[in-house]
Short mmCIF file of N, CA, C and O in Angstrom, two decimals:
data_model
loop_
_atom_site.label_atom_id
_atom_site.label_comp_id
_atom_site.label_asym_id
_atom_site.label_seq_id
_atom_site.Cartn_x
_atom_site.Cartn_y
_atom_site.Cartn_z
N MET A 1 -51.68 16.68 -26.23
CA MET A 1 -50.35 16.22 -25.76
C MET A 1 -50.02 18.12 -24.73
O MET A 1 -50.18 18.90 -24.99
N ALA A 2 -49.30 17.48 -23.54
CA ALA A 2 -48.81 18.31 -22.76
C ALA A 2 -47.83 19.22 -23.02
O ALA A 2 -46.90 19.02 -23.87
N ASN A 3 -47.76 20.77 -22.69
CA ASN A 3 -47.31 21.96 -23.18
C ASN A 3 -46.28 21.93 -22.02
O ASN A 3 -44.90 22.79 -22.44
N HIS A 4 -46.58 21.99 -20.71
CA HIS A 4 -45.69 22.41 -19.93
C HIS A 4 -44.56 21.14 -19.00
O HIS A 4 -44.87 20.09 -19.19
N LYS A 5 -43.39 21.76 -18.62
CA LYS A 5 -42.45 20.64 -18.32
C LYS A 5 -43.17 20.03 -17.20
O LYS A 5 -42.78 18.54 -17.23
N SER A 6 -43.86 20.69 -16.43
CA SER A 6 -44.40 19.87 -14.97
C SER A 6 -45.33 19.06 -15.56
O SER A 6 -45.46 18.10 -15.06
N ALA A 7 -46.11 19.47 -16.47
CA ALA A 7 -47.47 18.66 -17.18
C ALA A 7 -46.66 17.09 -17.51
O ALA A 7 -46.86 15.81 -17.56
N LEU A 8 -45.44 17.46 -18.32
CA LEU A 8 -44.79 16.32 -18.89
C LEU A 8 -44.69 15.18 -17.80
O LEU A 8 -44.25 14.01 -17.22
N LYS A 9 -44.07 15.87 -16.74
CA LYS A 9 -42.91 14.86 -15.68
C LYS A 9 -44.10 14.33 -14.75
O LYS A 9 -44.58 13.01 -14.58
N ARG A 10 -45.65 15.20 -14.98
CA ARG A 10 -46.79 14.52 -13.97
C ARG A 10 -46.80 13.08 -14.68
O ARG A 10 -47.98 12.31 -14.09
N ILE A 11 -47.28 13.31 -16.09
CA ILE A 11 -47.61 12.16 -17.09
C ILE A 11 -46.89 10.98 -16.68
O ILE A 11 -47.04 9.70 -16.66
N ARG A 12 -45.40 11.14 -16.67
CA ARG A 12 -45.02 10.08 -16.14
C ARG A 12 -44.62 9.55 -15.03
O ARG A 12 -44.84 8.27 -14.84
N SER A 13 -44.67 10.58 -13.96
CA SER A 13 -44.68 10.08 -12.72
C SER A 13 -46.30 8.96 -12.38
O SER A 13 -46.36 8.21 -11.35
N ASN A 14 -47.59 9.94 -13.26
CA ASN A 14 -48.77 8.96 -12.85
C ASN A 14 -48.67 7.37 -13.47
O ASN A 14 -48.96 6.61 -13.06
N GLU A 15 -47.84 7.68 -14.80
CA GLU A 15 -47.80 5.96 -15.57
C GLU A 15 -47.01 4.86 -14.48
O GLU A 15 -47.59 3.90 -14.22
N ALA A 16 -46.08 5.50 -13.84
CA ALA A 16 -45.12 4.52 -12.88
C ALA A 16 -46.10 4.46 -11.86
O ALA A 16 -46.16 3.17 -11.52
N LYS A 17 -46.84 5.64 -11.05
CA LYS A 17 -47.64 5.07 -10.02
C LYS A 17 -48.92 3.56 -10.30
O LYS A 17 -48.99 3.77 -9.38
N ARG A 18 -49.22 4.35 -11.32
CA ARG A 18 -50.36 3.45 -11.93
C ARG A 18 -49.86 1.83 -12.13
O ARG A 18 -50.48 0.83 -11.91
N LEU A 19 -48.47 1.85 -12.66
CA LEU A 19 -47.81 0.49 -13.25
C LEU A 19 -47.77 -0.14 -11.44
O LEU A 19 -47.93 -1.51 -11.36
N ARG A 20 -47.19 0.56 -10.45
CA ARG A 20 -46.77 0.01 -8.75
C ARG A 20 -48.14 -0.40 -8.44
O ARG A 20 -48.25 -1.23 -7.90
N ASN A 21 -49.42 0.38 -8.25
CA ASN A 21 -50.64 -0.22 -8.07
C ASN A 21 -50.96 -0.87 -8.34
O ASN A 21 -51.49 -1.80 -7.74
N ARG A 22 -50.99 -1.40 -9.63
CA ARG A 22 -51.73 -2.39 -10.59
C ARG A 22 -50.86 -3.73 -10.00
O ARG A 22 -51.32 -4.87 -9.75
N TYR A 23 -49.52 -3.42 -10.02
CA TYR A 23 -49.01 -4.50 -9.75
C TYR A 23 -48.99 -5.42 -8.16
O TYR A 23 -49.37 -6.43 -7.92
N GLN A 24 -49.15 -4.08 -7.28
CA GLN A 24 -49.55 -4.47 -5.51
C GLN A 24 -50.99 -5.20 -5.77
O GLN A 24 -51.46 -6.01 -4.60
N HIS A 25 -51.79 -4.50 -6.26
CA HIS A 25 -53.14 -4.99 -6.50
C HIS A 25 -53.44 -6.58 -6.97
O HIS A 25 -53.99 -7.29 -6.56
N LYS A 26 -52.50 -6.76 -7.87
CA LYS A 26 -52.29 -8.11 -8.55
C LYS A 26 -51.96 -8.75 -7.86
O LYS A 26 -52.30 -10.23 -7.54
N THR A 27 -50.99 -8.28 -7.05
CA THR A 27 -50.19 -9.46 -6.21
C THR A 27 -51.17 -10.05 -4.77
O THR A 27 -51.20 -10.91 -4.77
N THR A 28 -51.56 -8.83 -4.49
CA THR A 28 -52.86 -9.33 -3.28
C THR A 28 -53.66 -10.05 -3.83
O THR A 28 -54.23 -11.11 -3.09
N ARG A 29 -54.33 -10.21 -4.83
CA ARG A 29 -55.65 -10.99 -5.41
C ARG A 29 -54.72 -12.15 -5.38
O ARG A 29 -55.40 -13.25 -5.01
N THR A 30 -53.77 -12.68 -6.45
CA THR A 30 -52.87 -14.04 -6.36
C THR A 30 -53.03 -14.28 -4.68
O THR A 30 -53.31 -15.42 -4.86
N PHE A 31 -52.73 -13.87 -3.88
CA PHE A 31 -52.22 -14.02 -2.42
C PHE A 31 -53.75 -14.55 -1.74
O PHE A 31 -53.93 -15.68 -1.26
N VAL A 32 -54.66 -13.72 -2.48
CA VAL A 32 -56.18 -14.04 -1.78
C VAL A 32 -56.79 -15.29 -2.37
O VAL A 32 -57.06 -16.19 -1.97
N LYS A 33 -56.45 -15.40 -4.11
CA LYS A 33 -56.58 -16.69 -4.14
C LYS A 33 -56.39 -17.99 -3.50
O LYS A 33 -56.86 -18.93 -3.36
N ARG A 34 -54.91 -17.70 -3.20
CA ARG A 34 -54.18 -18.89 -2.92
C ARG A 34 -54.54 -19.55 -1.48
O ARG A 34 -54.75 -20.22 -0.83
N LEU A 35 -55.10 -17.91 -0.54
CA LEU A 35 -55.61 -18.36 0.59
C LEU A 35 -56.86 -18.76 0.66
O LEU A 35 -57.34 -19.88 1.39
N LYS A 36 -57.73 -18.99 -0.50
CA LYS A 36 -59.03 -19.46 -0.75
C LYS A 36 -58.91 -20.82 -1.19
O LYS A 36 -59.92 -21.53 -0.75
N ASN A 37 -57.94 -21.48 -1.90
CA ASN A 37 -57.82 -22.77 -1.91
C ASN A 37 -56.79 -23.37 -1.02
O ASN A 37 -56.80 -24.45 -1.09
N THR A 38 -56.72 -22.81 0.42
CA THR A 38 -55.66 -23.52 1.17
C THR A 38 -56.97 -24.26 1.80
O THR A 38 -57.77 -24.09 2.44
N ALA A 39 -56.38 -25.67 2.00
CA ALA A 39 -57.28 -26.78 2.94
C ALA A 39 -56.99 -26.76 4.27
O ALA A 39 -57.25 -26.97 5.54
N ASP A 40 -55.48 -26.47 4.59
CA ASP A 40 -55.01 -26.79 6.02
C ASP A 40 -55.12 -25.27 6.77
O ASP A 40 -54.92 -24.26 6.62
N LYS A 41 -55.87 -25.81 8.08
CA LYS A 41 -55.72 -24.46 8.87
C LYS A 41 -54.73 -23.58 9.31
O LYS A 41 -54.69 -22.34 9.50
N ALA A 42 -53.60 -24.29 9.65
CA ALA A 42 -52.58 -23.85 10.05
C ALA A 42 -51.97 -22.94 8.84
O ALA A 42 -51.55 -21.63 9.43
N GLU A 43 -51.73 -23.56 7.93
CA GLU A 43 -51.15 -22.67 6.58
C GLU A 43 -51.82 -21.83 6.33
O GLU A 43 -51.49 -20.56 6.12
N ALA A 44 -53.45 -21.62 6.29
CA ALA A 44 -54.33 -20.64 6.10
C ALA A 44 -53.87 -19.25 7.17
O ALA A 44 -54.26 -18.31 6.75
N GLN A 45 -53.86 -19.65 8.22
CA GLN A 45 -53.84 -18.72 9.27
C GLN A 45 -52.60 -17.71 9.35
O GLN A 45 -53.00 -16.62 9.39
N GLU A 46 -51.75 -18.18 8.73
CA GLU A 46 -50.38 -17.93 8.73
C GLU A 46 -50.41 -16.50 7.43
O GLU A 46 -50.15 -15.74 7.05
N LEU A 47 -51.27 -17.50 6.53
CA LEU A 47 -51.34 -16.77 5.01
C LEU A 47 -52.86 -15.57 5.38
O LEU A 47 -52.09 -14.77 4.73
N LEU A 48 -53.12 -16.19 6.37
CA LEU A 48 -54.68 -14.72 6.64
C LEU A 48 -53.48 -13.42 7.03
O LEU A 48 -54.10 -12.40 6.56
N LYS A 49 -52.64 -13.78 7.77
CA LYS A 49 -51.82 -12.30 8.50
C LYS A 49 -51.40 -11.87 7.43
O LYS A 49 -51.37 -10.59 7.20
N THR A 50 -50.46 -12.42 6.09
CA THR A 50 -49.86 -11.78 5.34
C THR A 50 -51.01 -11.00 4.52
O THR A 50 -50.91 -9.78 4.04
N VAL A 51 -51.83 -11.74 3.93
CA VAL A 51 -53.21 -10.91 2.85
C VAL A 51 -53.84 -9.90 3.80
O VAL A 51 -53.90 -8.50 3.24
N VAL A 52 -54.00 -9.93 5.02
CA VAL A 52 -54.50 -8.76 5.93
C VAL A 52 -53.88 -7.78 5.59
O VAL A 52 -54.11 -6.33 5.56
N GLY A 53 -52.27 -7.79 6.14
CA GLY A 53 -51.78 -6.95 5.85
C GLY A 53 -51.02 -6.10 4.36
O GLY A 53 -51.43 -5.22 4.09
N MET A 54 -51.57 -7.13 3.33
CA MET A 54 -51.20 -6.50 2.01
C MET A 54 -52.68 -5.45 1.55
O MET A 54 -52.59 -4.76 1.05
N ILE A 55 -53.78 -6.05 2.06
CA ILE A 55 -54.78 -5.51 1.91
C ILE A 55 -55.08 -3.99 2.69
O ILE A 55 -55.56 -3.18 2.08
N ASP A 56 -54.79 -4.09 4.03
CA ASP A 56 -54.54 -2.90 4.56
C ASP A 56 -53.67 -1.60 4.05
O ASP A 56 -54.16 -0.81 4.10
N LYS A 57 -52.53 -2.17 3.35
CA LYS A 57 -51.66 -1.23 2.46
C LYS A 57 -52.13 -0.82 1.48
O LYS A 57 -51.90 0.59 1.28
N LEU A 58 -52.99 -1.66 0.59
CA LEU A 58 -53.93 -1.32 -0.15
C LEU A 58 -54.41 -0.27 0.20
O LEU A 58 -54.85 0.84 -0.72
N ALA A 59 -55.11 -0.15 1.04
CA ALA A 59 -56.21 0.68 1.48
C ALA A 59 -55.63 1.94 1.96
O ALA A 59 -56.12 3.22 1.39
N LYS A 60 -54.56 2.05 2.75
CA LYS A 60 -53.74 2.97 2.94
C LYS A 60 -53.03 3.69 2.24
O LYS A 60 -53.27 5.38 2.16
N ASN A 61 -52.96 3.24 0.98
CA ASN A 61 -52.41 3.94 -0.37
C ASN A 61 -53.66 4.33 -1.29
O ASN A 61 -53.52 4.99 -2.86
N ASN A 62 -54.92 4.37 -0.96
CA ASN A 62 -56.09 4.52 -1.87
C ASN A 62 -56.00 3.71 -3.20
O ASN A 62 -56.40 4.17 -4.03
N ILE A 63 -55.63 2.64 -2.97
CA ILE A 63 -55.57 1.72 -4.27
C ILE A 63 -57.18 0.80 -3.96
O ILE A 63 -57.72 1.01 -5.28
N ILE A 64 -57.46 0.57 -3.03
CA ILE A 64 -58.90 0.18 -2.95
C ILE A 64 -59.61 1.15 -1.93
O ILE A 64 -58.90 1.67 -1.21
N HIS A 65 -60.37 1.04 -1.77
CA HIS A 65 -61.49 1.60 -0.69
C HIS A 65 -61.35 1.07 0.57
O HIS A 65 -61.29 -0.32 1.01
N LYS A 66 -61.24 1.79 1.75
CA LYS A 66 -61.12 1.36 3.26
C LYS A 66 -62.21 0.59 3.48
O LYS A 66 -62.18 -0.76 4.06
N ASN A 67 -63.55 0.62 2.99
CA ASN A 67 -64.91 -0.61 3.13
C ASN A 67 -64.82 -1.60 2.28
O ASN A 67 -65.00 -2.37 2.98
N ASN A 68 -64.25 -1.73 1.44
CA ASN A 68 -63.80 -2.74 0.48
C ASN A 68 -62.79 -3.57 1.35
O ASN A 68 -62.97 -4.84 1.49
N ALA A 69 -61.89 -3.20 1.76
CA ALA A 69 -60.76 -3.80 2.40
C ALA A 69 -61.34 -4.55 3.55
O ALA A 69 -61.21 -5.68 4.13
N SER A 70 -62.13 -3.51 4.37
CA SER A 70 -62.58 -3.99 5.49
C SER A 70 -63.63 -5.36 5.18
O SER A 70 -63.50 -6.63 6.04
N ASN A 71 -64.39 -5.34 4.12
CA ASN A 71 -65.14 -6.52 3.76
C ASN A 71 -64.38 -7.30 3.08
O ASN A 71 -64.67 -8.86 3.96
N GLN A 72 -63.31 -7.53 2.28
CA GLN A 72 -62.94 -8.76 2.08
C GLN A 72 -61.80 -9.49 3.39
O GLN A 72 -62.10 -10.27 3.46
N LYS A 73 -61.40 -8.37 4.33
CA LYS A 73 -60.74 -9.07 5.68
C LYS A 73 -61.95 -9.89 6.39
O LYS A 73 -61.31 -10.55 6.86
N SER A 74 -63.13 -9.42 6.49
CA SER A 74 -63.95 -9.73 7.25
C SER A 74 -64.42 -11.20 6.38
O SER A 74 -64.66 -12.66 7.52
N LYS A 75 -64.62 -11.22 5.38
CA LYS A 75 -64.88 -12.51 4.85
C LYS A 75 -63.87 -13.67 4.64
O LYS A 75 -64.13 -14.83 4.64
N LEU A 76 -62.37 -13.09 4.31
CA LEU A 76 -61.05 -14.15 4.91
C LEU A 76 -61.11 -14.54 5.92
O LEU A 76 -60.74 -16.04 6.01
N THR A 77 -61.48 -13.84 6.94
CA THR A 77 -61.58 -14.31 8.07
C THR A 77 -62.66 -15.03 8.85
O THR A 77 -62.11 -16.19 9.37
N LYS A 78 -63.87 -15.33 8.46
CA LYS A 78 -65.02 -16.35 8.41
C LYS A 78 -64.22 -17.52 7.47
O LYS A 78 -64.58 -18.16 8.37
N LEU A 79 -63.93 -17.11 6.34
CA LEU A 79 -63.59 -18.61 5.94
C LEU A 79 -62.67 -19.21 6.61
O LEU A 79 -62.40 -20.42 6.62
N VAL A 80 -61.17 -18.45 6.60
CA VAL A 80 -60.27 -19.14 7.62
C VAL A 80 -60.96 -20.01 9.05
O VAL A 80 -60.32 -21.12 9.60
N ALA A 81 -62.06 -19.13 9.66
CA ALA A 81 -62.36 -19.69 10.91
C ALA A 81 -63.32 -20.89 10.61
O ALA A 81 -63.23 -21.85 11.42
N SER A 82 -63.83 -20.96 9.45
CA SER A 82 -64.43 -22.33 9.27
C SER A 82 -63.96 -23.38 8.77
O SER A 82 -64.42 -24.40 8.48
N LEU A 83 -62.64 -23.23 8.30
CA LEU A 83 -61.83 -24.39 8.28
C LEU A 83 -61.70 -25.68 9.28
O LEU A 83 -61.80 -25.04 10.45
#
């Protein structure tokens, strides 16, 4: 167990950040699933804009790697274009 006041605070803040990151990542994955299950092209294009923004935000905050974000966006864009 930590002995310093700052270490205890760091433990608390790390847990809060971990939960926030987990929530954002899970929410993004849910939107990606929703996009993949969409058959309507117009709806998919609108949803793609939202999902791309969410993925960019995850990459910016180092929740996912920037190359992973780029790869996901590329695959989703191809998927929407093929509808």
